């Protein structure tokens, strides 16, 4: 009996833990599948009957959603690729060169509020005429992607045994070749993890696009936020848009759960 | 990658003196870091230095810049709105650190056990952390609606009267904290879960023989052993709570009035609403000092806690 009560209590606590997440996501889905009448009904209608895809159609038809999706893909894609290109060798250099001070700089960069980069960069982009361009956003998103990638790669390269590279160098490989053909393939899981986390945090970023994005270069989060202020608030399309914005990130989370957990415990953590 | 590597790498990077002692910077590895050094110098270090420079200027966009020394800081010290925003930040931060730490640790203890569908349920539990804050904030805004919101309806089901949520200066910060807790409890859970995974078995076996109950084992074995991990989570949560922006900005923009205007929101408004660049830069400098000092303090506490553990 006592064991039964304990077990029941345990499952109750699992239920309590998971339900806030379930509630919010299900409500999001529910709002996005209901017509406007049901969305503003009180008491609320929980199950869409009949479910309608009209909100999703509206999102694409009325809000230039396609353009903003493409902007997000360009900005995040660009910032992640450049971040990997620059960050992976840097992680190697720091790990092998034991450049701890540089590592601390990366950590401080990760702790600094994103807004504090924005004022100088905003002025800089104004002077150079880059405000409102995709290029400016890609450059700014490097503030997010590089620290995550470098930090994670340091951890991975520190775990690649030095002996293998030493052996290759005895066989006549240069430092570059030892990196390229020995260390890099072994650190591939780290590159995947770093890339995924950089993708998530860059995709989710809001503030950079609010300040630097123009009407045509906005990324999805700020575009959806703006649709809130410029139109009559209609919950259905807004919920549909919100769901579409966060869907890629949630899918990646589900697919790459294991890598993400590994990466976060390796110190990737979140950006600001 | 083992789950213990986070504290290990943080510990390595934490005390500059200790790390520098073992420094053996080999020049042939410089080149690997060079591109990153250049980019970081341009997009991270340059902004820092430029901000520091601007914090001494009276500079409005459209107007000219004039050197005022510490004038901006003196003005901030007298700015009631700034002082209040510090208070809001402190209130928000304390709640947004303590609650996720408590819930996250409890969640880690639950997910540490084996039970059916654990993997699936853990994925669901972790999803809020990854979800785009702006998208989720929009849904919360709809849920907070005083008349039509689902939250007040759910409250009415259990016999509680409606709450004004973010529309009342008294409840706005706790409500925003609720959203923050929803987002970031999973991160604490993951960090503590990593700590639990590395626990030795022996202490529990001997404690069982001694007739200890669950609470005793948690209090005297588990908690001291995972404490370093909890400290890491506290450091990260503190920094992130201080920096919280997206949710607050989307849901309240600092309102009603200025009731939820935190330091970060204040900073945004000064810089990009009023275009007071010098003034905002001074806020950034203060912000930066607060974050660095708190981080050092917490990392120091962590070093100490390791000795006690």
Coordinates of C-alpha atoms in Angstrom, one line a residue:
Chain A
X1 CA 0.0 0.0 0.0
X2 CA 2.7 2.4 1.0
X3 CA 4.6 1.5 -2.1
X4 CA 1.5 2.1 -4.2
X5 CA 1.0 5.6 -2.7
X6 CA 4.7 6.4 -3.3
X7 CA 4.4 5.4 -6.9
X8 CA 1.2 7.4 -7.4
X9 CA 2.9 10.4 -5.9
X10 CA 5.8 10.0 -8.2
X11 CA 3.6 9.8 -11.3
X12 CA 1.7 12.8 -10.1
X13 CA 4.9 14.8 -9.9
X14 CA 5.9 13.7 -13.4
X15 CA 2.5 15.0 -14.5
X16 CA 2.9 18.3 -12.7
X17 CA 6.3 18.8 -14.2
X18 CA 5.3 18.1 -17.8
X19 CA 1.9 19.8 -17.9
X20 CA 3.0 23.5 -18.2
X21 CA 4.9 22.7 -21.3
X22 CA 2.1 20.6 -22.7
X23 CA -0.5 23.2 -21.8
X24 CA 1.2 26.1 -23.6
X25 CA 2.1 24.2 -26.7
X26 CA -1.3 22.5 -27.0
X27 CA -3.0 25.9 -26.5
X28 CA -0.8 27.3 -29.2
X29 CA -1.8 24.6 -31.6
X30 CA -5.5 24.9 -30.6
X31 CA -5.5 28.7 -31.2
X32 CA -3.9 28.2 -34.5
X33 CA -6.5 25.7 -35.7
X34 CA -9.7 27.5 -34.6
X35 CA -11.7 30.2 -36.3
X36 CA -11.8 33.7 -34.9
X37 CA -15.2 33.1 -33.3
X38 CA -14.0 30.1 -31.3
X39 CA -10.8 31.8 -30.3
X40 CA -12.5 34.7 -28.6
X41 CA -15.3 32.6 -27.0
X42 CA -15.6 32.4 -23.3
X43 CA -15.5 29.8 -21.8
X44 CA -12.7 29.0 -24.2
X45 CA -13.1 26.3 -26.8
X46 CA -10.3 23.8 -26.3
X47 CA -10.7 21.4 -29.2
X48 CA -11.0 23.0 -32.6
X49 CA -14.3 21.7 -34.2
X50 CA -13.9 21.6 -37.0
X51 CA -10.2 22.4 -37.2
X52 CA -9.4 24.9 -39.9
X53 CA -6.1 25.6 -41.7
X54 CA -7.4 29.1 -42.7
X55 CA -5.1 30.8 -40.2
X56 CA -2.0 29.2 -41.8
X57 CA -3.2 30.1 -45.2
X58 CA -3.7 33.7 -44.0
X59 CA -0.2 33.9 -42.5
X60 CA 1.4 33.1 -45.9
X61 CA -1.1 35.1 -47.9
X62 CA -1.2 38.3 -46.0
X63 CA 2.0 38.8 -44.1
X64 CA 4.9 38.3 -46.4
X65 CA 5.7 35.3 -44.2
X66 CA 7.7 33.7 -47.0
X67 CA 10.1 36.6 -47.3
X68 CA 10.7 36.7 -43.5
X69 CA 11.2 32.9 -43.5
X70 CA 13.8 33.3 -46.2
X71 CA 15.5 36.2 -44.2
X72 CA 15.7 34.0 -41.2
X73 CA 17.2 31.2 -43.2
X74 CA 19.8 33.5 -44.7
X75 CA 20.7 35.2 -41.4
X76 CA 20.9 32.1 -39.3
X77 CA 22.5 30.0 -42.1
X78 CA 25.1 32.6 -42.8
X79 CA 25.9 33.3 -39.1
X80 CA 26.1 29.5 -38.3
X81 CA 28.3 28.7 -41.3
X82 CA 30.7 31.7 -40.8
X83 CA 30.6 30.9 -37.1
X84 CA 31.7 27.3 -37.8
X85 CA 34.4 28.4 -40.3
X86 CA 36.0 30.7 -37.8
X87 CA 35.0 29.1 -34.5
X88 CA 36.1 25.5 -35.1
X89 CA 39.7 26.3 -35.8
X90 CA 39.7 28.8 -32.9
X91 CA 38.4 26.1 -30.5
X92 CA 41.3 23.9 -31.7
X93 CA 43.8 26.7 -31.3
X94 CA 42.6 27.6 -27.8
X95 CA 42.5 24.0 -26.7
X96 CA 45.9 23.0 -28.0
X97 CA 47.6 26.4 -27.4
X98 CA 46.1 26.5 -23.8
X99 CA 45.0 30.1 -24.4
X100 CA 42.9 30.3 -21.3
X101 CA 42.7 34.1 -21.3
X102 CA 41.1 34.0 -24.8
X103 CA 38.7 31.3 -23.4
X104 CA 37.7 33.7 -20.6
X105 CA 37.1 36.5 -23.1
X106 CA 34.7 34.1 -24.9
X107 CA 32.9 33.4 -21.6
X108 CA 32.6 37.1 -20.8
X109 CA 31.2 37.7 -24.3
X110 CA 28.6 35.0 -23.5
X111 CA 27.6 36.8 -20.3
X112 CA 27.3 40.3 -21.8
X113 CA 23.7 41.4 -22.6
X114 CA 23.1 41.4 -26.4
X115 CA 21.8 44.9 -26.2
X116 CA 25.3 46.2 -25.2
X117 CA 26.7 45.2 -28.6
X118 CA 23.8 46.8 -30.4
X119 CA 24.5 50.5 -29.8
X120 CA 28.0 50.6 -31.3
X121 CA 27.1 48.2 -34.1
X122 CA 24.0 50.2 -34.9
X123 CA 26.1 53.3 -35.2
X124 CA 28.7 51.5 -37.2
X125 CA 26.1 50.1 -39.6
X126 CA 24.5 53.5 -39.9
X127 CA 27.8 55.1 -41.0
X128 CA 28.5 52.3 -43.5
X129 CA 24.9 52.3 -44.7
X130 CA 24.3 48.7 -43.7
X131 CA 21.4 49.3 -41.4
X132 CA 18.4 47.3 -42.7
X133 CA 20.5 44.8 -44.7
X134 CA 20.8 41.1 -44.3
X135 CA 24.6 41.5 -44.2
X136 CA 24.4 43.6 -41.0
X137 CA 22.2 41.0 -39.4
X138 CA 24.5 38.2 -40.3
X139 CA 27.5 40.1 -38.9
X140 CA 25.6 40.8 -35.7
X141 CA 24.5 37.2 -35.3
X142 CA 28.1 36.2 -35.2
X143 CA 28.0 37.7 -31.6
X144 CA 25.8 34.7 -30.8
X145 CA 27.2 31.9 -32.9
X146 CA 30.9 32.3 -32.4
X147 CA 31.1 32.2 -28.6
X148 CA 28.8 29.1 -28.5
X149 CA 30.8 27.3 -31.2
X150 CA 34.2 28.2 -29.8
X151 CA 33.2 27.3 -26.3
X152 CA 31.9 23.9 -27.3
X153 CA 34.8 23.1 -29.6
X154 CA 37.3 23.8 -26.9
X155 CA 35.7 21.1 -24.8
X156 CA 35.7 18.6 -27.7
X157 CA 39.2 19.2 -28.8
X158 CA 40.5 18.9 -25.2
X159 CA 39.0 15.4 -25.3
X160 CA 40.8 14.4 -28.5
X161 CA 43.9 12.7 -27.4
X162 CA 47.1 14.6 -28.3
X163 CA 49.0 11.4 -29.0
X164 CA 47.3 10.9 -32.4
X165 CA 48.3 14.3 -33.6
X166 CA 51.8 13.8 -32.3
X167 CA 52.1 10.5 -34.2
X168 CA 50.9 12.1 -37.4
X169 CA 53.5 14.9 -36.9
X170 CA 56.2 12.4 -36.5
X171 CA 55.1 11.0 -39.8
X172 CA 55.7 14.4 -41.3
X173 CA 52.3 16.1 -41.1
X174 CA 52.2 19.8 -40.6
X175 CA 50.2 21.3 -37.8
X176 CA 47.5 22.2 -40.3
X177 CA 47.4 18.6 -41.6
X178 CA 47.2 17.2 -38.1
X179 CA 44.2 19.5 -37.4
X180 CA 42.5 18.8 -40.7
X181 CA 43.0 15.1 -41.0
X182 CA 43.3 13.9 -37.4
X183 CA 41.7 16.2 -34.9
X184 CA 38.9 17.6 -37.1
X185 CA 37.3 14.2 -38.0
X186 CA 37.4 13.1 -34.3
X187 CA 35.7 16.3 -33.2
X188 CA 32.9 15.9 -35.7
X189 CA 30.2 15.3 -33.0
X190 CA 31.3 18.6 -31.5
X191 CA 30.8 20.4 -34.8
X192 CA 27.3 19.0 -35.0
X193 CA 26.4 20.0 -31.5
X194 CA 27.9 23.5 -31.8
X195 CA 26.2 24.0 -35.2
X196 CA 22.8 22.9 -33.8
X197 CA 23.0 25.1 -30.7
X198 CA 24.2 28.1 -32.7
X199 CA 21.3 27.5 -35.1
X200 CA 18.8 27.5 -32.3
X201 CA 20.0 30.6 -30.5
X202 CA 20.5 32.5 -33.7
X203 CA 17.1 31.5 -35.0
X204 CA 15.4 32.5 -31.7
X205 CA 17.1 35.9 -31.6
X206 CA 14.7 38.8 -31.5
X207 CA 16.5 42.0 -30.4
X208 CA 19.1 42.2 -33.2
X209 CA 16.4 42.1 -35.9
X210 CA 14.2 44.6 -34.0
X211 CA 16.9 47.2 -34.1
X212 CA 18.8 46.4 -37.2
X213 CA 16.3 44.8 -39.5
X214 CA 14.5 46.9 -42.1
X215 CA 11.0 46.2 -43.5
X216 CA 12.5 43.9 -46.0
X217 CA 15.3 42.3 -44.0
X218 CA 13.5 41.3 -40.8
X219 CA 13.9 37.8 -39.4
X220 CA 10.8 35.9 -38.3
X221 CA 10.7 36.6 -34.6
X222 CA 10.6 40.4 -35.1
X223 CA 8.4 40.1 -38.1
X224 CA 5.8 38.2 -36.1
X225 CA 6.1 40.7 -33.3
X226 CA 5.5 43.6 -35.7
X227 CA 2.4 42.0 -37.1
X228 CA 1.1 42.3 -33.6
X229 CA 1.3 46.0 -33.5
X230 CA 0.4 46.9 -37.1
X231 CA -2.8 44.9 -37.5
X232 CA -5.9 44.3 -35.6
X233 CA -5.0 41.6 -33.2
X234 CA -6.5 38.4 -34.4
X235 CA -5.4 35.4 -32.4
X236 CA -5.7 32.6 -34.9
X237 CA -3.2 33.8 -37.5
X238 CA -0.9 35.1 -34.8
X239 CA -0.8 31.7 -33.1
X240 CA -0.3 30.0 -36.4
X241 CA 2.6 32.4 -37.2
X242 CA 4.1 31.9 -33.7
X243 CA 3.9 28.1 -34.2
X244 CA 5.6 28.3 -37.6
X245 CA 8.4 30.5 -36.2
X246 CA 9.3 28.1 -33.4
X247 CA 8.5 24.8 -35.3
X248 CA 12.0 24.4 -36.9
X249 CA 13.7 24.8 -33.5
X250 CA 11.3 22.4 -31.8
X251 CA 11.8 19.8 -34.6
X252 CA 15.6 20.1 -34.3
X253 CA 15.2 19.7 -30.5
X254 CA 13.2 16.5 -30.9
X255 CA 15.5 15.0 -33.6
X256 CA 18.8 16.0 -32.0
X257 CA 17.8 15.7 -28.3
X258 CA 20.8 13.7 -27.3
X259 CA 23.4 16.0 -29.0
X260 CA 21.8 19.1 -27.5
X261 CA 21.8 17.7 -24.0
X262 CA 25.4 16.8 -24.4
X263 CA 26.3 20.2 -25.8
X264 CA 24.5 22.1 -23.1
X265 CA 26.2 20.2 -20.4
X266 CA 29.5 20.9 -22.2
X267 CA 28.8 24.5 -21.6
X268 CA 27.1 25.8 -24.7
X269 CA 24.2 27.2 -22.7
X270 CA 22.3 30.1 -24.0
X271 CA 23.0 33.4 -25.6
X272 CA 21.6 36.7 -24.4
Chain B
X1 CA 31.1 14.4 -24.0
X2 CA 30.6 13.6 -20.4
X3 CA 28.1 15.6 -18.4
X4 CA 30.7 16.6 -15.9
X5 CA 32.6 18.7 -18.5
X6 CA 30.6 21.8 -17.9
X7 CA 31.8 22.5 -14.4
X8 CA 35.3 21.3 -15.4
X9 CA 35.6 23.7 -18.2
X10 CA 34.0 26.5 -16.2
X11 CA 36.4 25.8 -13.3
X12 CA 39.3 25.9 -15.7
X13 CA 38.2 29.3 -17.0
X14 CA 37.0 30.7 -13.7
X15 CA 40.0 31.9 -11.8
X16 CA 42.2 33.9 -14.2
X17 CA 45.2 33.6 -11.9
X18 CA 45.0 29.9 -11.6
X19 CA 44.5 29.3 -15.3
X20 CA 47.3 31.6 -16.3
X21 CA 49.7 29.7 -14.0
X22 CA 49.6 26.7 -16.3
X23 CA 49.7 28.8 -19.4
X24 CA 51.8 27.4 -22.2
X25 CA 50.7 29.3 -25.2
X26 CA 52.3 27.6 -28.2
X27 CA 52.8 30.1 -31.0
X28 CA 52.1 27.6 -33.8
X29 CA 48.4 27.4 -32.7
X30 CA 48.0 31.2 -32.9
X31 CA 47.0 31.0 -36.6
X32 CA 44.1 28.8 -35.9
X33 CA 42.5 31.4 -33.6
X34 CA 43.5 34.3 -35.7
X35 CA 40.3 34.6 -37.8
X36 CA 38.2 34.3 -34.7
X37 CA 40.3 36.9 -32.9
X38 CA 39.8 39.3 -35.8
X39 CA 36.0 38.8 -35.9
X40 CA 35.7 38.9 -32.1
X41 CA 37.8 42.1 -32.0
X42 CA 35.4 43.6 -34.5
X43 CA 32.0 42.5 -33.3
X44 CA 32.6 42.0 -29.5
X45 CA 35.7 43.9 -28.3
X46 CA 35.2 47.0 -30.4
X47 CA 31.6 47.4 -29.2
X48 CA 32.8 47.1 -25.6
X49 CA 35.5 49.8 -26.0
X50 CA 33.3 52.0 -28.0
X51 CA 30.6 51.8 -25.4
X52 CA 33.1 52.7 -22.7
X53 CA 34.1 55.8 -24.8
X54 CA 30.5 56.8 -25.5
X55 CA 29.6 56.5 -21.8
X56 CA 31.6 59.6 -21.3
X57 CA 29.9 61.6 -24.0
X58 CA 26.6 63.4 -24.1
X59 CA 25.6 62.1 -27.5
X60 CA 22.1 62.0 -29.0
X61 CA 21.6 60.7 -32.5
X62 CA 21.2 63.6 -34.8
X63 CA 23.0 65.9 -32.4
X64 CA 26.7 66.2 -31.8
X65 CA 28.8 64.5 -29.1
X66 CA 30.2 66.4 -26.2
X67 CA 32.6 65.0 -23.5
X68 CA 31.0 65.0 -20.1
X69 CA 33.3 62.8 -18.2
X70 CA 31.3 61.0 -15.5
X71 CA 28.3 63.2 -16.1
X72 CA 26.1 60.4 -17.5
X73 CA 26.7 58.4 -14.4
X74 CA 26.0 61.3 -12.1
X75 CA 22.7 61.9 -14.0
X76 CA 21.8 58.2 -13.7
X77 CA 22.3 58.3 -10.0
X78 CA 19.6 60.9 -9.8
X79 CA 17.3 59.3 -12.4
X80 CA 14.3 57.9 -10.5
X81 CA 13.3 55.8 -13.4
X82 CA 16.7 54.2 -13.6
X83 CA 16.8 53.5 -9.9
X84 CA 13.4 51.9 -10.0
X85 CA 14.5 49.8 -12.9
X86 CA 17.3 48.5 -10.8
X87 CA 14.7 47.5 -8.1
X88 CA 12.6 45.7 -10.7
X89 CA 15.6 43.9 -12.0
X90 CA 16.6 42.7 -8.5
X91 CA 13.0 41.6 -7.8
X92 CA 12.7 39.8 -11.1
X93 CA 16.2 38.2 -10.9
X94 CA 15.8 36.8 -7.4
X95 CA 12.5 35.1 -8.2
X96 CA 13.8 34.0 -11.6
X97 CA 16.8 32.4 -10.1
X98 CA 15.4 30.8 -7.0
X99 CA 12.2 29.3 -8.5
X100 CA 13.9 27.6 -11.5
X101 CA 16.7 26.3 -9.2
X102 CA 14.2 24.7 -6.8
X103 CA 11.9 23.3 -9.6
X104 CA 14.7 22.3 -11.8
X105 CA 16.5 20.4 -9.1
X106 CA 13.2 18.6 -8.2
X107 CA 12.7 17.8 -11.8
X108 CA 16.2 16.4 -12.1
X109 CA 15.5 14.1 -9.2
X110 CA 12.4 12.9 -10.9
X111 CA 14.0 12.4 -14.4
X112 CA 17.0 10.7 -12.8
X113 CA 14.7 7.7 -12.0
X114 CA 13.7 5.1 -14.5
X115 CA 10.1 5.1 -15.5
X116 CA 8.0 4.4 -18.7
X117 CA 8.2 7.0 -21.5
X118 CA 11.0 8.8 -19.6
X119 CA 12.8 9.8 -22.8
X120 CA 9.7 11.2 -24.4
X121 CA 8.5 13.0 -21.3
X122 CA 12.0 14.5 -20.8
X123 CA 12.0 15.8 -24.4
X124 CA 8.6 17.5 -23.8
X125 CA 9.9 18.9 -20.6
X126 CA 13.0 20.4 -22.3
X127 CA 11.1 21.9 -25.2
X128 CA 10.3 25.2 -23.6
X129 CA 14.0 26.0 -23.3
X130 CA 14.4 25.7 -27.0
X131 CA 11.2 27.4 -28.1
X132 CA 11.5 30.8 -29.7
X133 CA 10.8 33.2 -26.7
X134 CA 9.0 35.8 -28.9
X135 CA 6.6 33.1 -30.3
X136 CA 5.9 31.8 -26.9
X137 CA 5.5 35.2 -25.4
X138 CA 2.7 36.0 -27.9
X139 CA 0.8 32.9 -26.8
X140 CA 1.3 33.9 -23.1
X141 CA -0.1 37.3 -23.9
X142 CA -3.2 35.7 -25.3
X143 CA -3.4 33.5 -22.2
X144 CA -3.2 36.5 -19.9
X145 CA -6.1 38.3 -21.5
X146 CA -8.2 39.4 -18.5
X147 CA -11.6 38.6 -20.1
X148 CA -10.9 36.0 -22.8
X149 CA -7.7 34.4 -21.5
X150 CA -7.6 30.7 -20.9
X151 CA -5.6 31.1 -17.6
X152 CA -8.4 33.0 -15.8
X153 CA -10.8 30.4 -17.1
X154 CA -8.6 27.6 -15.7
X155 CA -8.4 29.5 -12.4
X156 CA -12.2 29.7 -12.3
X157 CA -12.4 25.9 -12.6
X158 CA -10.5 25.5 -9.4
X159 CA -12.5 28.2 -7.7
X160 CA -10.0 31.0 -7.8
X161 CA -11.0 34.5 -8.9
X162 CA -9.5 36.1 -12.0
X163 CA -6.0 37.6 -11.9
X164 CA -5.1 40.7 -13.7
X165 CA -1.7 39.1 -14.6
X166 CA 0.4 41.5 -16.5
X167 CA -2.2 44.3 -16.4
X168 CA -1.7 45.1 -12.7
X169 CA 1.6 46.7 -11.4
X170 CA 1.5 44.4 -8.4
X171 CA 1.3 41.1 -10.3
X172 CA 3.2 42.0 -13.5
X173 CA 6.7 41.0 -12.3
X174 CA 5.6 37.7 -10.7
X175 CA 3.7 36.9 -13.9
X176 CA 6.7 37.6 -16.1
X177 CA 8.8 35.5 -13.7
X178 CA 6.3 32.6 -14.3
X179 CA 7.1 32.8 -18.0
X180 CA 10.8 32.9 -17.3
X181 CA 10.4 29.9 -15.0
X182 CA 8.5 28.1 -17.7
X183 CA 11.4 28.7 -20.2
X184 CA 14.4 28.0 -18.1
X185 CA 13.6 25.4 -15.5
X186 CA 14.6 22.8 -18.0
X187 CA 18.1 24.2 -18.3
X188 CA 18.6 23.8 -14.5
X189 CA 17.1 20.3 -14.7
X190 CA 19.7 19.3 -17.4
X191 CA 22.6 20.7 -15.5
X192 CA 21.6 19.0 -12.2
X193 CA 20.7 15.8 -14.1
X194 CA 24.3 15.8 -15.3
X195 CA 25.5 16.0 -11.8
X196 CA 23.2 13.2 -10.6
X197 CA 24.5 10.9 -13.3
X198 CA 27.9 11.0 -11.9
X199 CA 27.0 10.2 -8.3
X200 CA 28.7 7.2 -6.6
X201 CA 26.5 4.4 -5.3
X202 CA 28.3 3.5 -2.1
X203 CA 27.1 6.3 0.2
X204 CA 23.5 5.4 -0.5
X205 CA 24.0 1.7 0.2
X206 CA 25.6 2.4 3.5
X207 CA 23.0 5.0 4.3
X208 CA 20.2 2.4 3.6
X209 CA 21.9 0.0 5.9
X210 CA 21.9 2.7 8.6
X211 CA 18.2 3.1 8.1
X212 CA 18.2 6.6 6.5
X213 CA 15.0 7.7 4.8
X214 CA 14.7 9.4 1.4
X215 CA 14.8 12.9 2.8
X216 CA 17.9 12.2 4.8
X217 CA 19.7 10.7 1.8
X218 CA 18.7 13.7 -0.3
X219 CA 19.7 16.3 2.3
X220 CA 23.0 14.7 3.5
X221 CA 24.3 12.8 0.4
X222 CA 22.7 14.0 -2.9
X223 CA 22.5 17.7 -2.2
X224 CA 26.1 18.1 -1.1
X225 CA 27.4 16.0 -4.0
X226 CA 25.4 17.9 -6.7
X227 CA 25.9 21.3 -5.1
X228 CA 28.7 22.3 -7.4
X229 CA 26.3 21.7 -10.3
X230 CA 23.6 23.7 -8.7
X231 CA 26.0 26.5 -8.2
X232 CA 26.8 26.5 -11.9
X233 CA 23.1 26.6 -12.6
X234 CA 22.7 29.5 -10.2
X235 CA 25.5 31.4 -12.0
X236 CA 24.0 30.8 -15.4
X237 CA 20.4 31.6 -14.2
X238 CA 21.6 34.8 -12.5
X239 CA 23.3 36.1 -15.6
X240 CA 20.4 35.1 -17.8
X241 CA 17.7 36.6 -15.5
X242 CA 19.6 39.9 -15.4
X243 CA 19.7 39.9 -19.2
X244 CA 16.1 38.8 -19.7
X245 CA 14.6 40.9 -22.5
X246 CA 12.5 39.2 -25.1
X247 CA 9.6 38.0 -23.0
X248 CA 9.3 41.2 -21.0
X249 CA 9.6 43.4 -24.1
X250 CA 7.0 41.4 -26.1
X251 CA 4.5 41.0 -23.2
X252 CA 4.6 44.3 -21.4
X253 CA 7.3 46.6 -23.0
X254 CA 8.0 47.5 -19.4
X255 CA 4.4 48.4 -18.5
X256 CA 1.9 48.9 -17.1
X257 CA 3.5 52.4 -16.7
X258 CA 7.0 51.4 -15.8
X259 CA 6.1 48.6 -13.4
X260 CA 8.0 45.9 -15.2
X261 CA 10.8 48.1 -16.7
X262 CA 14.0 46.2 -15.9
X263 CA 17.5 47.5 -16.5
X264 CA 17.6 45.9 -19.9
X265 CA 14.3 47.4 -21.0
X266 CA 15.3 50.8 -19.6
X267 CA 18.5 50.5 -21.6
X268 CA 16.7 49.6 -24.8
X269 CA 14.3 52.6 -24.5
X270 CA 17.1 55.1 -23.8
X271 CA 19.1 53.9 -26.7
X272 CA 16.6 53.1 -29.4
X273 CA 13.5 55.0 -28.4
X274 CA 15.1 58.3 -27.1
X275 CA 18.4 57.8 -29.0
X276 CA 20.4 59.0 -26.0
X277 CA 23.4 57.0 -27.0
X278 CA 25.8 58.3 -24.3
X279 CA 23.3 57.9 -21.5
X280 CA 22.5 54.4 -22.7
X281 CA 26.2 53.5 -22.9
X282 CA 26.6 54.5 -19.3
X283 CA 23.8 52.1 -18.4
X284 CA 25.6 49.3 -20.4
X285 CA 28.8 50.0 -18.4
X286 CA 27.0 49.7 -15.1
X287 CA 25.2 46.6 -16.3
X288 CA 28.5 45.1 -17.4
X289 CA 30.1 45.8 -14.0
X290 CA 27.1 44.3 -12.2
X291 CA 27.2 41.1 -14.3
X292 CA 30.9 40.6 -13.9
X293 CA 30.9 41.2 -10.2
X294 CA 28.0 38.9 -9.6
X295 CA 29.6 36.2 -11.7
X296 CA 32.9 36.5 -9.9
X297 CA 31.1 36.4 -6.6
X298 CA 29.1 33.3 -7.6
X299 CA 32.1 31.5 -9.1
X300 CA 34.0 32.3 -5.9
X301 CA 31.1 30.8 -3.9
X302 CA 31.3 27.8 -6.2
X303 CA 35.0 27.3 -5.6
X304 CA 34.3 27.4 -1.9
X305 CA 31.4 25.0 -2.1
X306 CA 33.7 22.5 -3.8
X307 CA 35.8 22.4 -0.7
X308 CA 32.8 21.9 1.5
X309 CA 31.3 19.2 -0.7

